[in-house]
CSV table of C-alpha atoms and ligand atoms in Angstrom, one decimal:
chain,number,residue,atom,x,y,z
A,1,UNK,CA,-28.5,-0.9,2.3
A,2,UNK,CA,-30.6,-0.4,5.5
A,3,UNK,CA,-29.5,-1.0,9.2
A,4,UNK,CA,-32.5,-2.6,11.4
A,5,UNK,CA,-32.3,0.8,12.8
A,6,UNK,CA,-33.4,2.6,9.5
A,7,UNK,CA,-29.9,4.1,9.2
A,8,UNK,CA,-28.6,3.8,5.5
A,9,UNK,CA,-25.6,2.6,5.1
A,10,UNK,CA,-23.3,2.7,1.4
A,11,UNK,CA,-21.5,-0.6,1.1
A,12,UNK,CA,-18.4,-0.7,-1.2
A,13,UNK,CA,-20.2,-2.7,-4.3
A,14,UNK,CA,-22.7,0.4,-4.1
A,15,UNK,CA,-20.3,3.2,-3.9
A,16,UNK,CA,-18.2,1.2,-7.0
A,17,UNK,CA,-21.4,1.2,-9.0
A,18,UNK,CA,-21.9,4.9,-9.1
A,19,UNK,CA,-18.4,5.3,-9.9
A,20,UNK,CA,-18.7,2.8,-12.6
A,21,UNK,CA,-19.0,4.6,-15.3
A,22,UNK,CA,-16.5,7.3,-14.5
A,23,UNK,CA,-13.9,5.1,-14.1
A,24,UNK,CA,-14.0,1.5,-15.8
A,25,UNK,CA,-12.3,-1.4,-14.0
A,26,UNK,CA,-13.2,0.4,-10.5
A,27,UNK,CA,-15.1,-2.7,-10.0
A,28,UNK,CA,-11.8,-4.9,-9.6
A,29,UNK,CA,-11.5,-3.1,-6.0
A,30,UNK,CA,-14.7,-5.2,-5.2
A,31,UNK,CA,-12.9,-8.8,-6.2
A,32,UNK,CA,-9.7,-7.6,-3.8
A,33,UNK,CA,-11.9,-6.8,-1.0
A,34,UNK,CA,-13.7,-10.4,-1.7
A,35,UNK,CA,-10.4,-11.5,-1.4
A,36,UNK,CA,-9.4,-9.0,1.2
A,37,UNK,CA,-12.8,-10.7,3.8
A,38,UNK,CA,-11.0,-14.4,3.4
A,39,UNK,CA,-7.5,-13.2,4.2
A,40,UNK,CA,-9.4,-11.2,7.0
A,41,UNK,CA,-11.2,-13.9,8.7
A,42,UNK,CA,-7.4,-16.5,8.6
A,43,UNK,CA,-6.1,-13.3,9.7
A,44,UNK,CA,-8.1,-12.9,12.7
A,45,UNK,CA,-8.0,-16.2,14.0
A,46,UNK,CA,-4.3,-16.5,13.1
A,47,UNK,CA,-3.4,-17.5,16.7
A,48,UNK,CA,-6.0,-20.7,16.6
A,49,UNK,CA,-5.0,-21.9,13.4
A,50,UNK,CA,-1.9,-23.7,11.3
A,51,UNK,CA,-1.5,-20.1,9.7
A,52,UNK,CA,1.3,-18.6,11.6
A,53,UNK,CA,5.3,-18.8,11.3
A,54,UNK,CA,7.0,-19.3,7.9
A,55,UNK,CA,7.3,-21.8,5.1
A,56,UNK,CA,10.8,-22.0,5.3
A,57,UNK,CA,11.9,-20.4,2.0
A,58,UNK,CA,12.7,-16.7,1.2
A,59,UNK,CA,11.5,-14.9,-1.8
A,60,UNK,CA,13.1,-12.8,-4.3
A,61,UNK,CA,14.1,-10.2,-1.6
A,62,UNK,CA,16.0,-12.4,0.3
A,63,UNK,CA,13.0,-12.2,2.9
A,64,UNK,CA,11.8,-15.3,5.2
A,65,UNK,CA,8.3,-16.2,3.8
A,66,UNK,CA,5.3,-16.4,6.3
A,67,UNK,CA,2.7,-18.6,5.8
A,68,UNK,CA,0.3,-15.7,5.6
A,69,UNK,CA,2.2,-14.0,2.8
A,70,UNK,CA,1.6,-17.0,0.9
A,71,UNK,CA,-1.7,-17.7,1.7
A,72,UNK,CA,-3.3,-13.9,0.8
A,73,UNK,CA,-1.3,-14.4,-2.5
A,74,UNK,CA,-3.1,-17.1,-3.4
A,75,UNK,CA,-6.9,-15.7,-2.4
A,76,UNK,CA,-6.0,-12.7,-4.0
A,77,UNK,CA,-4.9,-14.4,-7.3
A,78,UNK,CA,-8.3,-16.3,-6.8
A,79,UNK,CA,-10.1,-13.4,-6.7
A,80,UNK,CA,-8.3,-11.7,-9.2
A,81,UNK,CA,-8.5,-14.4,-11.9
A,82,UNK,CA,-12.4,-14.6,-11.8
A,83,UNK,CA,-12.9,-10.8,-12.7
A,84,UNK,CA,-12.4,-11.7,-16.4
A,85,UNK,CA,-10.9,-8.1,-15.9
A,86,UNK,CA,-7.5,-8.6,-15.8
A,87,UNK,CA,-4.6,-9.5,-18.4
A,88,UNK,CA,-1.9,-10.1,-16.0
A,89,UNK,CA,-0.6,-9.6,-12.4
A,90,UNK,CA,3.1,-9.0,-10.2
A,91,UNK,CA,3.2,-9.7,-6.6
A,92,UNK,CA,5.9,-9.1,-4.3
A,93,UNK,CA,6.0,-12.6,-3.7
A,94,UNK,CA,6.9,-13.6,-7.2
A,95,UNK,CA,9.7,-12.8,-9.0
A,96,UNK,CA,8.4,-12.2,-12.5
A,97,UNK,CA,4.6,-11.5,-13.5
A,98,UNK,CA,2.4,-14.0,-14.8
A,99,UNK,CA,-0.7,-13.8,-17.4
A,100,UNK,CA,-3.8,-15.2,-16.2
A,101,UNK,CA,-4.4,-18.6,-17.0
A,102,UNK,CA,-6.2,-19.8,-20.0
A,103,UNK,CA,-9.3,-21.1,-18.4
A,104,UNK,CA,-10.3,-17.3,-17.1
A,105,UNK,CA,-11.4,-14.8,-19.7
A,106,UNK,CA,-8.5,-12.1,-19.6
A,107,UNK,CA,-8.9,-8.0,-19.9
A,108,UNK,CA,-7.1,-4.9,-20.1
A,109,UNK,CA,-5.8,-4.6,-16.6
A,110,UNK,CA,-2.6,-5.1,-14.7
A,111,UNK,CA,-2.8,-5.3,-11.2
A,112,UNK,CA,0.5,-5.3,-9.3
A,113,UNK,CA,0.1,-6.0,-5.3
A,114,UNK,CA,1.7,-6.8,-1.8
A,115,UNK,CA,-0.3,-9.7,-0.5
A,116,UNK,CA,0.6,-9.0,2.6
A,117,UNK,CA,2.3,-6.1,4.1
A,118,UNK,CA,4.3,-5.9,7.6
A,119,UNK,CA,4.7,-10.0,7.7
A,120,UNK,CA,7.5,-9.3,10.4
A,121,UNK,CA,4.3,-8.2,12.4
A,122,UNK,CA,2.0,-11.0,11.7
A,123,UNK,CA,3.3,-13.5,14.5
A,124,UNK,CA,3.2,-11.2,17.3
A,125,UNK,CA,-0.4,-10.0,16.4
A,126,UNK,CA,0.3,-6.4,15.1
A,127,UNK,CA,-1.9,-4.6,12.6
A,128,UNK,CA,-0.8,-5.7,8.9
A,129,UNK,CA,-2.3,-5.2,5.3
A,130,UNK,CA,-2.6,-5.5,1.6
A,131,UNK,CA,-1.7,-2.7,-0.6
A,132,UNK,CA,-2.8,-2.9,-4.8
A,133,UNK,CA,-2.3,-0.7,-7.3
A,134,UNK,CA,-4.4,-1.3,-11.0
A,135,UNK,CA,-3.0,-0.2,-14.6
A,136,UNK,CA,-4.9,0.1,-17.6
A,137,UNK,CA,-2.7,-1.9,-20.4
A,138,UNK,CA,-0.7,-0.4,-22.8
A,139,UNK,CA,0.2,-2.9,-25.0
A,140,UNK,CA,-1.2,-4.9,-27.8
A,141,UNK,CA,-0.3,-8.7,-25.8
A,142,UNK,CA,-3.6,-10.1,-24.7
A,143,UNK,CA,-2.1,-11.4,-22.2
A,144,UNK,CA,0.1,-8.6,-21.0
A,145,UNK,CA,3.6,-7.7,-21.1
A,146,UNK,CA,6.5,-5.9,-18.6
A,147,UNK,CA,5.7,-2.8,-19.9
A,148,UNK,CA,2.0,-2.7,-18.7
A,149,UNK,CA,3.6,-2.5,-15.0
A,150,UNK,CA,6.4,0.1,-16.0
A,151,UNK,CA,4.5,2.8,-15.8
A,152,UNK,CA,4.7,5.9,-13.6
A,153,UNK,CA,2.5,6.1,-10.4
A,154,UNK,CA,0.3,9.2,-12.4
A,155,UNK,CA,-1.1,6.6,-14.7
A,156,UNK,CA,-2.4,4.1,-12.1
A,157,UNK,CA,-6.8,4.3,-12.6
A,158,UNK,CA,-7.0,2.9,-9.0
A,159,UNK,CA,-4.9,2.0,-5.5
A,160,UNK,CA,-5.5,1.2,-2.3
A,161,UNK,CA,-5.0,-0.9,0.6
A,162,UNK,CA,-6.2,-3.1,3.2
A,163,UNK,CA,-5.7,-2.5,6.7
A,164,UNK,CA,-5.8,-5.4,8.9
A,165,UNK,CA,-6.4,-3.9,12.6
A,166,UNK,CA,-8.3,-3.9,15.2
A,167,UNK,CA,-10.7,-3.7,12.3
A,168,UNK,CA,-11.1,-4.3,8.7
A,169,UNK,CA,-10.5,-1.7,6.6
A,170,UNK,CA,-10.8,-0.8,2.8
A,171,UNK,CA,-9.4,2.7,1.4
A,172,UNK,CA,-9.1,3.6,-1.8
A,173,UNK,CA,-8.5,6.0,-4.5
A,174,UNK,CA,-10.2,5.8,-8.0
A,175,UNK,CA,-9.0,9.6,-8.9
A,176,UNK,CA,-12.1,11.2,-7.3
A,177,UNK,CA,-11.0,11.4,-3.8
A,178,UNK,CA,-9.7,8.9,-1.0
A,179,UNK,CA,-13.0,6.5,0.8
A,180,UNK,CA,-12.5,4.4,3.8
A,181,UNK,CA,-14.9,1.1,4.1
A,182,UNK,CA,-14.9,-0.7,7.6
A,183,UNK,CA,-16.0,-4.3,7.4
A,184,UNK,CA,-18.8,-4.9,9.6
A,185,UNK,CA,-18.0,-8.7,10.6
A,186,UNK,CA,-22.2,-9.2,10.9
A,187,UNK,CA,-23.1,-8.8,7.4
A,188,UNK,CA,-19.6,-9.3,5.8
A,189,UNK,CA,-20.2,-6.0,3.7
A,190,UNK,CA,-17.6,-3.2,3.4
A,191,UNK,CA,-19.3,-0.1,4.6
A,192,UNK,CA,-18.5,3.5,4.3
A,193,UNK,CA,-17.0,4.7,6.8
A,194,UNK,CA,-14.6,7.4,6.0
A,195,UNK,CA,-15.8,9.4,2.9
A,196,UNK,CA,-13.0,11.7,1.2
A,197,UNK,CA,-10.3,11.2,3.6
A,198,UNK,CA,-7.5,14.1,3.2
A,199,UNK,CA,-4.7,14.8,5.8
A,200,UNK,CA,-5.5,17.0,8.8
A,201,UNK,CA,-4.6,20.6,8.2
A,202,UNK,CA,-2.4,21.8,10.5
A,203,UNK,CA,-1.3,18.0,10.8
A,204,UNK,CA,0.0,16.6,14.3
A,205,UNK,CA,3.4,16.5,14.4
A,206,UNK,CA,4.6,13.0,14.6
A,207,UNK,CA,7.4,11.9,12.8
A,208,UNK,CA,7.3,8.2,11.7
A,209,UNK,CA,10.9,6.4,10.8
A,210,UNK,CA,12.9,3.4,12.0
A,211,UNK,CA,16.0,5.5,14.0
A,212,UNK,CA,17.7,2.1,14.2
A,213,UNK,CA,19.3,3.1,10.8
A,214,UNK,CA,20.4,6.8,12.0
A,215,UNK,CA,24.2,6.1,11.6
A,216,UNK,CA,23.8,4.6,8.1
A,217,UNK,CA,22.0,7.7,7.0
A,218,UNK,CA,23.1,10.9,5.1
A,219,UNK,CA,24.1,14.0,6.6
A,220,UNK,CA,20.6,15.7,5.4
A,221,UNK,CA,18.4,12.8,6.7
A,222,UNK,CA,20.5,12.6,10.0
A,223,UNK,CA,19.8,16.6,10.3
A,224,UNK,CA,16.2,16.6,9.6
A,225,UNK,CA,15.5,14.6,12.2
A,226,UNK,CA,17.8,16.3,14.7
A,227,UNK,CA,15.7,19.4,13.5
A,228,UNK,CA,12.6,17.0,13.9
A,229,UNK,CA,13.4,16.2,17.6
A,230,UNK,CA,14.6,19.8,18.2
A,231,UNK,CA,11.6,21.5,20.0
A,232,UNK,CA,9.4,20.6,17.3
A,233,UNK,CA,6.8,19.9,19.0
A,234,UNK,CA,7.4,16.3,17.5
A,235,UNK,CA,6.2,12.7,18.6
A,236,UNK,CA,7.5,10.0,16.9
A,237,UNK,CA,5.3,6.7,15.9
A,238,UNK,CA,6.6,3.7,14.3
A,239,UNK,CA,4.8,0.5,14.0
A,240,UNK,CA,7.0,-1.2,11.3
A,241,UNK,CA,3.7,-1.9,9.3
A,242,UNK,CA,3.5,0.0,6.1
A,243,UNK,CA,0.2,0.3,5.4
A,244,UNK,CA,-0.5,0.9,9.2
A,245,UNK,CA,2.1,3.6,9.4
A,246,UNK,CA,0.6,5.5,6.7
A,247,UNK,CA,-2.8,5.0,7.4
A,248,UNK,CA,-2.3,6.8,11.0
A,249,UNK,CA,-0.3,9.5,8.9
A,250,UNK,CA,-3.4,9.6,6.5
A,251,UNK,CA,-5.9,10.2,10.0
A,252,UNK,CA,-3.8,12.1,12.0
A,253,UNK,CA,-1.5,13.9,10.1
A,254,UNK,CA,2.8,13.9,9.4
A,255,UNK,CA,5.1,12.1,8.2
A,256,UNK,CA,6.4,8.9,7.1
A,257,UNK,CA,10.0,7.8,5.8
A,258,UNK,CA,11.7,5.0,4.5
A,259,UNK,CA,15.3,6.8,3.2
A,260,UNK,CA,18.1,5.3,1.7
A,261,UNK,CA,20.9,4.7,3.6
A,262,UNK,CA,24.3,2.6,3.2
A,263,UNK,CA,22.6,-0.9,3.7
A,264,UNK,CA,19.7,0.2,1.5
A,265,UNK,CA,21.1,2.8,-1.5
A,266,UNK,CA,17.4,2.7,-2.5
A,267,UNK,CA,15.4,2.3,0.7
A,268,UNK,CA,13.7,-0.7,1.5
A,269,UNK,CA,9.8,-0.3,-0.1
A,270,UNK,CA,8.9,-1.1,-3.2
A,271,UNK,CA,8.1,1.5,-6.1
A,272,UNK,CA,5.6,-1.0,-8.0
A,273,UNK,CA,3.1,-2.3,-5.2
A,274,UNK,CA,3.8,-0.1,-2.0
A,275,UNK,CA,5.1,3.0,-2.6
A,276,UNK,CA,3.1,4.7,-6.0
A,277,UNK,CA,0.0,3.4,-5.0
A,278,UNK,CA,0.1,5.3,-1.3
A,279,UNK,CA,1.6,7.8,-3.2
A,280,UNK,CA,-1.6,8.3,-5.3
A,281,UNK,CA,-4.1,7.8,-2.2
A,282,UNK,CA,-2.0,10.9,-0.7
A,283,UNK,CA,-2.4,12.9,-3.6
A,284,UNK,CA,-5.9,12.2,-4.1
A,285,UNK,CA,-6.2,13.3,0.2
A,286,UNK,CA,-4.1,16.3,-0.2
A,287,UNK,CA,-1.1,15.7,0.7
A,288,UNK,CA,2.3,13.9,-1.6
A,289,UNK,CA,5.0,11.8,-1.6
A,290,UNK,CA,8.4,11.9,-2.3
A,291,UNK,CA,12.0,9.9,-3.0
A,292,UNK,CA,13.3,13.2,-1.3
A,293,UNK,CA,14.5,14.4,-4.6
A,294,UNK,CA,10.8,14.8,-6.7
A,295,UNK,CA,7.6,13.1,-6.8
A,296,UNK,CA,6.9,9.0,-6.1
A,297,UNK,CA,4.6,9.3,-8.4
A,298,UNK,CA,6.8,10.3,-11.9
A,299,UNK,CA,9.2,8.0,-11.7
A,300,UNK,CA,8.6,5.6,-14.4
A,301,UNK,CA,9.8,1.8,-12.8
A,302,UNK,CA,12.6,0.2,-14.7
A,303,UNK,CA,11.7,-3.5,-12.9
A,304,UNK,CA,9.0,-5.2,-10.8
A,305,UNK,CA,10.4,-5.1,-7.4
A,306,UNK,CA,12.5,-1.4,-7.8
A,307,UNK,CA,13.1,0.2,-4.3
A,308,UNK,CA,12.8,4.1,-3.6
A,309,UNK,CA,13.4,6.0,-0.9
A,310,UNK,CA,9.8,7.4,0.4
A,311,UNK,CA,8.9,10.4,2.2
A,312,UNK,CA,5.1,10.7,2.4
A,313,UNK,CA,2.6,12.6,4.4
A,314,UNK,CA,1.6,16.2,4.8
A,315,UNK,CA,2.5,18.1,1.6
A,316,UNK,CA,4.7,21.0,4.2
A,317,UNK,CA,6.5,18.3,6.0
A,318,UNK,CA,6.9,16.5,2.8
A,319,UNK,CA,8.9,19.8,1.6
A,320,UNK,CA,10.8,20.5,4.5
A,321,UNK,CA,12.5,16.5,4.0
A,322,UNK,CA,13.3,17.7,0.6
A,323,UNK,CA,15.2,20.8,1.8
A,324,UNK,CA,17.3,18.8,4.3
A,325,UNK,CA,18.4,16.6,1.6
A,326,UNK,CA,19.0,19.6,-1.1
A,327,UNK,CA,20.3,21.3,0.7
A,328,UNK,CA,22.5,19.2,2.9
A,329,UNK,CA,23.8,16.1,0.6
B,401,AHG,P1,6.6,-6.6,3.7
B,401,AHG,O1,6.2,-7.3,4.9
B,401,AHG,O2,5.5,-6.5,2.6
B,401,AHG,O3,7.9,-7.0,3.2
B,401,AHG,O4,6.8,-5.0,4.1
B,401,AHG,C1,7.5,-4.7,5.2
B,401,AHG,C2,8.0,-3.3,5.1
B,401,AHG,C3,6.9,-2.3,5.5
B,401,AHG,O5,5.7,-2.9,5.8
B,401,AHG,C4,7.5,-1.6,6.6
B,401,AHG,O6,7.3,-0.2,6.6
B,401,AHG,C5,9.0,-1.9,6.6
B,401,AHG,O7,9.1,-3.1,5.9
B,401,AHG,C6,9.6,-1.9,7.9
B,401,AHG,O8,11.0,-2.2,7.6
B,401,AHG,P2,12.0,-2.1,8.9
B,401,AHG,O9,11.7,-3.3,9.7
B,401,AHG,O10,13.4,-2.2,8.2
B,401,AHG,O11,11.8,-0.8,9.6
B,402,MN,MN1,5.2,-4.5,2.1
B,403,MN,MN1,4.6,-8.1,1.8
């Protein structure tokens, strides 16, 4: 595509055609950011309209569910069910996953997602997003079955995540690298904007991790950060948005935690739709991801909404969590 200026631009549907053939199903990445431009716009004019505060219901985690979460659910199942790609979907808005209904032509995906990440920071007008991660099938069902989403991170063909800040942002991963699309509200086209993003090398050291929960930590977490704050040369940045959290980690460099601790045996994220598909985007930009005892990325889930503890970031600050907890617990 051409700017009036003559500058050419690469807008996500092109960059997903030439890797098309590479890597089929890529082109589900262009229904979620269809879907990703509606939640955008409600998002961004969340103040003027009926969109803000919560239903009034929790969901399967026991968490209070804004109206937001519930509205980019339902675009992004929209979206979704129209690809004729997809078998089936999970959502950490619904408790079990559901094939897609029998007036859409089904195929052999999966896509597992978090319609809307950081809803704690939606009414008080803080940076949130949507984070997806796509499977090819593995079974026979033609309409899908558990065991298409219960597979390790490594076999995921695609992930990414929406970044709803002070602009829109697409990244993603298809295998071949880590590509950051800005929307451009004038033409309501993604457009390339970060090609092959990878962490800084050496990476600024800020440290990213809610301290609230230092006393219910173990010895080894509570000591790397002590180390962390010891003349480290350390800031520490914490929006409470995942996807914005890592996305600063991804630009600037360090890194982020979610650990277990005694109110949270298993941290808080989940494996399925937030923490194996940033786990592949920081692979794919040269860093990696941890639980703090191996890699995010090959544990094989034993349910839909499994927790992990998540170290991610900077492949040497990555390893230096995982010797505090070795070495310490
Ligand atoms: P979600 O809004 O999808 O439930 O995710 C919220 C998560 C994640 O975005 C963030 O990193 C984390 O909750 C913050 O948790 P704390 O408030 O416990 O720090
Ligand atoms: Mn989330
Ligand atoms: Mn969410």
């Amino acid at each position: 595509m051409k700017r009036a200026s003559g500058q050419t631009v690469v807008i996500l549907e092109e960059a997903l055609d030439l890797l098309a053939d590479q890597v089929s199903g890529v082109s589900l990445i262009s229904d979620i950011a269809l879907a990703a431009k509606v939640i955008s716009r409600e998002v961004n004019r969340a103040g003027l309209s009926e969109i803000l505060g919560e239903i009034g219901r929790e969901n399967s985690h026991g968490e209070q569910v804004q109206k937001l979460d519930v509205f980019a659910d339902e675009v992004i199942q929209r979206a979704l069910y129209r690809s004729g790609l997809i078998a089936c979907m999970a959502s950490e808005e619904n408790e079990t996953f559901w094939s897609v209904p029998d007036d859409f032509s089904r195929g052999e995906y999966v896509v597992a997602y978090d319609p809307l990440d950081g809803s704690s920071n939606i009414d008080v007008n803080v940076s949130i997003g949507t984070i997806f991660s796509i499977h090819s099938m593995i079974s026979s069902s033609e309409s899908g079955e558990l065991k298409d989403f219960l597979q390790a991170g490594k076999k995921q063909i695609a992930a990414g995540y929406v970044l709803y800040g002070s602009s829109t942002m697409l990244v993603y991963t298809a295998g071949k690298g880590v590509h950051g699309f800005t929307l451009d509200p004038s033409v309501g086209e993604f457009v390339l904007s970060h090609q092959d993003m990878s962490f800084p090398d050496p990476p600024r050291h800020v440290y990213s991790i809610n301290e609230a929960n230092y006393n219910t930590w173990k010895t080894g977490q509570q000591l790397l950060i002590d180390h962390l704050k010891d003349g480290g040369g350390f800031s520490s940045r914490y929006i409470g948005s995942f996807v914005a959290d890592f996305h600063r980690t991804l630009l600037q460099g360090g890194l982020f935690m979610y650990p277990e601790g005694k109110d949270a045996p298993n941290g808080k994220l989940r494996l399925l739709y937030e923490c194996s598909p940033i786990a592949m985007l920081a692979e794919q930009a040269g860093g990696r991801s941890s639980t703090g005892y191996g890699d995010v990325l090959e544990i094989v889930p034993d349910s839909l909404h499994q927790r992990v503890p998540l170290y991610v970031g900077n492949s040497e600050l990555v390893d230096l969590a995982e010797d505090f907890l070795r070495d310490r617990d």
